[in-house]
Short mmCIF file of C-alpha atoms and ligand atoms in Angstrom, two decimals:
data_model
loop_
_atom_site.label_atom_id
_atom_site.label_comp_id
_atom_site.label_asym_id
_atom_site.label_seq_id
_atom_site.Cartn_x
_atom_site.Cartn_y
_atom_site.Cartn_z
CA MET A 1 7.04 16.43 12.89
CA SER A 2 10.38 15.16 11.16
CA ASP A 3 9.93 13.62 7.65
CA LYS A 4 11.32 10.10 7.89
CA TYR A 5 11.46 9.82 3.96
CA ARG A 6 13.26 13.18 3.47
CA ILE A 7 16.53 11.28 2.54
CA ILE A 8 15.31 8.07 1.07
CA GLY A 9 11.92 9.17 -0.23
CA PRO A 10 13.31 10.59 -3.54
CA LEU A 11 14.86 7.22 -4.35
CA TYR A 12 11.97 4.99 -3.09
CA ASP A 13 10.53 4.12 -6.34
CA LEU A 14 13.72 3.53 -8.11
CA LEU A 15 15.02 1.19 -5.33
CA ALA A 16 11.74 -0.64 -5.38
CA LYS A 17 12.04 -1.18 -9.09
CA VAL A 18 15.54 -2.45 -8.88
CA TYR A 19 14.90 -4.76 -5.74
CA SER A 20 11.86 -6.37 -7.40
CA ALA A 21 12.66 -6.02 -11.20
CA GLY A 22 9.44 -4.00 -11.54
CA ARG A 23 7.21 -6.55 -9.79
CA ILE A 24 6.27 -4.24 -6.92
CA ASP A 25 4.86 -1.79 -9.42
CA LYS A 26 2.78 -4.62 -11.00
CA CYS A 27 1.61 -5.71 -7.50
CA LYS A 28 0.47 -2.13 -6.67
CA THR A 29 -1.87 -2.12 -9.64
CA ALA A 30 -2.84 -5.80 -9.80
CA MET A 31 -6.45 -5.15 -8.77
CA HIS A 32 -7.01 -2.04 -10.69
CA ASP A 33 -9.29 -3.80 -13.24
CA HIS A 34 -12.00 -3.64 -10.35
CA ILE A 35 -12.08 0.13 -10.43
CA LYS A 36 -14.78 1.73 -12.32
CA PRO A 37 -15.05 5.35 -13.36
CA ASP A 38 -16.43 7.69 -10.63
CA ASP A 39 -15.49 5.27 -7.73
CA LYS A 40 -13.98 6.78 -4.68
CA VAL A 41 -10.63 5.40 -4.10
CA ILE A 42 -8.21 6.35 -1.37
CA PHE A 43 -4.38 5.52 -1.19
CA ALA A 44 -3.00 5.50 2.40
CA GLY A 45 0.76 6.27 2.45
CA VAL A 46 0.71 7.05 -1.26
CA GLY A 47 4.51 7.55 -1.76
CA HIS A 48 5.21 8.31 -5.40
CA GLY A 49 1.76 7.12 -6.31
CA ILE A 50 2.03 5.25 -9.51
CA ASP A 51 -0.98 3.23 -8.22
CA ALA A 52 -3.01 6.25 -7.52
CA ILE A 53 -2.21 7.82 -10.79
CA ALA A 54 -3.34 4.61 -12.57
CA ALA A 55 -6.61 4.61 -10.68
CA ALA A 56 -7.17 8.34 -11.74
CA GLU A 57 -6.52 7.36 -15.45
CA ARG A 58 -9.42 4.85 -15.12
CA GLY A 59 -11.69 7.71 -14.12
CA ALA A 60 -11.91 7.20 -10.38
CA GLU A 61 -12.16 9.94 -7.84
CA VAL A 62 -8.86 9.56 -6.06
CA THR A 63 -7.78 10.78 -2.64
CA VAL A 64 -4.12 10.33 -1.64
CA VAL A 65 -2.82 10.76 1.98
CA ASP A 66 0.78 10.88 3.01
CA ILE A 67 2.57 12.10 6.19
CA SER A 68 5.84 12.78 4.30
CA GLN A 69 5.97 16.10 2.49
CA THR A 70 8.93 14.79 0.41
CA MET A 71 6.79 11.94 -0.83
CA LEU A 72 3.82 14.22 -1.49
CA ASN A 73 6.07 16.69 -3.45
CA HIS A 74 7.31 13.81 -5.70
CA PHE A 75 3.68 12.65 -6.32
CA ALA A 76 2.71 16.42 -7.09
CA LYS A 77 5.49 16.58 -9.69
CA ARG A 78 4.31 13.41 -11.27
CA ILE A 79 0.91 14.47 -11.80
CA SER A 80 1.80 18.20 -12.74
CA GLY A 81 0.24 19.26 -16.10
CA ARG A 82 -1.84 16.08 -16.14
CA TYR A 83 -5.64 16.20 -16.29
CA PHE A 84 -8.04 13.40 -15.13
CA LEU A 85 -11.74 12.91 -15.06
CA HIS A 86 -11.52 13.75 -11.30
CA PRO A 87 -8.57 15.97 -10.13
CA ILE A 88 -6.62 13.90 -7.59
CA ARG A 89 -7.04 15.32 -4.01
CA LYS A 90 -3.88 15.41 -1.95
CA VAL A 91 -3.80 15.26 1.87
CA GLY A 92 -0.73 15.85 3.93
CA SER A 93 -1.61 14.10 7.21
CA ASP A 94 -1.03 11.26 9.56
CA ILE A 95 -3.48 8.60 8.32
CA PHE A 96 -4.77 8.00 11.82
CA LYS A 97 -6.01 11.71 11.74
CA PHE A 98 -7.86 11.17 8.51
CA GLU A 99 -11.42 10.26 9.64
CA GLU A 100 -13.66 10.30 6.51
CA TYR A 101 -15.33 7.12 7.53
CA GLU A 102 -17.64 5.00 5.07
CA GLN A 103 -16.77 7.25 2.14
CA PHE A 104 -14.56 5.11 -0.23
CA ASP A 105 -15.20 2.19 -2.51
CA PHE A 106 -11.63 1.15 -2.49
CA VAL A 107 -9.20 1.58 0.30
CA TYR A 108 -5.62 1.01 -0.86
CA ALA A 109 -2.66 0.05 1.40
CA ASN A 110 0.15 -0.76 -0.83
CA PHE A 111 3.46 -1.55 1.01
CA PHE A 112 2.07 0.78 3.77
CA LEU A 113 1.17 -1.43 6.74
CA ASN A 114 4.60 -3.15 6.76
CA VAL A 115 6.18 0.19 7.83
CA PHE A 116 4.29 -0.26 11.21
CA SER A 117 5.15 -2.18 14.34
CA ARG A 118 3.08 -5.30 15.56
CA VAL A 119 1.48 -3.19 18.04
CA MET A 120 0.35 -0.54 15.53
CA VAL A 121 -0.47 -2.62 12.53
CA MET A 122 -3.89 -3.91 13.73
CA PRO A 123 -5.27 -0.56 14.96
CA LEU A 124 -4.30 0.97 11.63
CA LEU A 125 -5.93 -1.70 9.58
CA GLU A 126 -8.82 -1.39 11.55
CA HIS A 127 -8.91 2.41 11.00
CA LEU A 128 -8.30 1.74 7.13
CA THR A 129 -11.33 -0.61 7.12
CA LYS A 130 -13.58 2.02 8.64
CA LEU A 131 -12.79 4.36 5.67
CA ALA A 132 -14.60 1.93 3.24
CA LYS A 133 -18.20 2.25 2.48
CA LYS A 134 -20.66 -0.51 3.56
CA ASP A 135 -20.01 -2.77 0.51
CA GLY A 136 -16.62 -1.45 -0.14
CA HIS A 137 -13.19 -3.15 -0.52
CA VAL A 138 -9.88 -2.94 0.87
CA VAL A 139 -6.77 -3.78 -1.34
CA ILE A 140 -3.44 -4.64 0.28
CA GLY A 141 -0.35 -4.97 -1.98
CA ASP A 142 2.69 -6.17 0.00
CA PHE A 143 5.18 -9.05 0.57
CA ALA A 144 3.73 -12.53 0.26
CA VAL A 145 3.62 -14.68 3.49
CA PRO A 146 6.47 -17.27 3.32
CA SER A 147 4.96 -20.42 2.08
CA GLY A 148 6.26 -23.96 0.90
CA GLY A 149 9.18 -25.97 2.53
CA PRO A 150 11.55 -24.63 5.07
CA VAL A 151 14.05 -23.49 2.52
CA ALA A 152 11.44 -21.60 0.36
CA ARG A 153 10.10 -19.92 3.58
CA ALA A 154 13.54 -19.00 4.90
CA VAL A 155 14.46 -17.41 1.49
CA GLN A 156 11.25 -15.38 1.44
CA SER A 157 11.89 -14.20 4.97
CA ALA A 158 15.30 -13.19 4.12
CA TYR A 159 14.21 -11.35 1.06
CA TRP A 160 11.79 -9.45 3.26
CA TYR A 161 14.40 -8.73 5.87
CA ILE A 162 16.85 -7.12 3.51
CA ALA A 163 14.11 -4.51 2.69
CA ASP A 164 12.90 -4.23 6.21
CA ILE A 165 16.44 -3.68 7.75
CA PHE A 166 17.35 -1.29 5.04
CA PHE A 167 14.19 0.86 5.66
CA SER A 168 14.36 0.64 9.40
CA LEU A 169 17.95 2.15 9.15
CA LEU A 170 17.10 4.92 6.69
CA ALA A 171 13.30 5.58 7.47
CA LYS A 172 12.94 4.11 10.96
CA ASN A 173 10.50 1.44 9.62
CA ALA A 174 9.63 -1.21 12.25
CA LEU A 175 11.36 -4.61 12.26
CA HIS A 176 9.00 -7.57 12.33
CA PRO A 177 8.41 -10.69 10.34
CA VAL A 178 6.07 -10.53 7.17
CA TYR A 179 2.49 -9.85 8.33
CA ASN A 180 -0.31 -12.05 7.41
CA TYR A 181 -2.98 -9.56 6.18
CA GLN A 182 -5.56 -12.24 4.97
CA GLU A 183 -5.65 -13.36 8.63
CA MET A 184 -6.09 -9.88 10.01
CA LEU A 185 -8.74 -8.85 7.44
CA ARG A 186 -10.73 -12.04 8.12
CA GLY A 187 -10.42 -11.21 11.91
CA LEU A 188 -12.08 -7.78 11.04
CA GLY A 189 -15.00 -9.43 9.39
CA PHE A 190 -13.85 -8.94 5.74
CA SER A 191 -14.19 -11.64 3.13
CA ILE A 192 -11.09 -12.36 0.94
CA GLU A 193 -12.56 -12.14 -2.68
CA GLU A 194 -9.42 -12.49 -4.62
CA VAL A 195 -5.50 -12.81 -4.16
CA ARG A 196 -3.20 -12.27 -7.12
CA TYR A 197 0.54 -13.05 -6.70
CA CYS A 198 3.54 -11.49 -8.40
CA ARG A 199 6.36 -14.03 -9.03
CA PHE A 200 9.93 -13.17 -8.84
CA LEU A 201 13.12 -15.37 -8.31
CA PHE A 202 11.05 -18.44 -8.79
CA ALA A 203 8.51 -17.81 -5.96
CA ASN A 204 5.47 -15.66 -5.05
CA ARG A 205 7.34 -12.72 -3.51
CA TYR A 206 4.50 -10.28 -3.52
CA TYR A 207 0.64 -10.37 -3.53
CA SER A 208 -2.40 -8.08 -3.75
CA ILE A 209 -5.29 -9.03 -1.76
CA LEU A 210 -8.91 -7.69 -2.42
CA ALA A 211 -11.14 -7.98 0.55
CA LYS A 212 -14.75 -7.05 0.87
CA LYS A 213 -16.57 -5.36 3.80
CA VAL A 214 -19.37 -7.76 4.90
C1 SAM B 1 7.10 2.12 2.25
S1 SAM B 1 6.37 3.70 1.66
C2 SAM B 1 5.15 3.10 0.37
C3 SAM B 1 4.75 4.04 -0.45
C4 SAM B 1 3.86 3.62 -1.55
N1 SAM B 1 2.38 3.18 -0.94
C5 SAM B 1 4.26 2.69 -2.42
O1 SAM B 1 3.85 1.41 -2.45
O2 SAM B 1 5.24 2.89 -3.14
C6 SAM B 1 5.39 4.11 3.08
C7 SAM B 1 4.72 5.46 2.91
O3 SAM B 1 3.83 5.69 3.90
C8 SAM B 1 3.98 6.92 4.44
N2 SAM B 1 3.52 6.95 5.76
C9 SAM B 1 4.28 6.40 6.83
N3 SAM B 1 3.56 6.72 8.10
C10 SAM B 1 2.41 7.35 7.79
C11 SAM B 1 1.31 7.72 8.46
N4 SAM B 1 1.04 7.63 9.72
N5 SAM B 1 0.40 8.47 7.75
C12 SAM B 1 0.40 8.59 6.42
N6 SAM B 1 1.42 8.17 5.58
C13 SAM B 1 2.33 7.56 6.28
C14 SAM B 1 5.37 7.28 4.17
O4 SAM B 1 5.71 8.76 4.09
C15 SAM B 1 5.60 6.59 2.84
O5 SAM B 1 5.31 7.45 1.85
#
């Protein structure tokens, strides 16, 4: 299978930093204070993985999954020579083929679900929720749903589409409006425990959702 992140992958984190003035990084670790030592945590579509590394630094038993060898190589470089309480497990796979159900305390999907089309996103989220233990959590960091008046909503949509169009051209990401993950998670029987927003350019541009399997 071709690696869609072969060209843009090496620049991914730098672009995200510039585009969000560092807020995307903050958003990816916004819920990390819930992670305890020895918790089992999985990062789907890990990319360069600053969030996964931060979880390992908290003593969690971290698994990362990514379909792109380019992204996994970058991640491997980042952790090379580092020691954690639990060594990080790296899995090169399509997440749909990763079926370790009910094994994880936290299932992270940071800026991952937005890569997928409307048709694929629900089956994917459902698959991810199955990886969580009975009382486990799903954490989603992503672009916040446009809110407020018509101008504020239009600005947030435009802000999203700049990134979406760029990545659809360079990594074949799907084109679609901002997804409403809280609605999707409730539909799958999850309860939303907490939402933390990251502000940028006078509005809530990103958020992190903590949802519990009930
Ligand atoms: C937009 S990037 C986000 C990376 C990272 N989570 C972050 O927040 O920086 C999406 C990542 O998902 C990975 N990916 C795309 N489709 C995948 C799939 N079917 N299974 C596993 N990983 C996938 C890509 O290779 C890429 O690393």
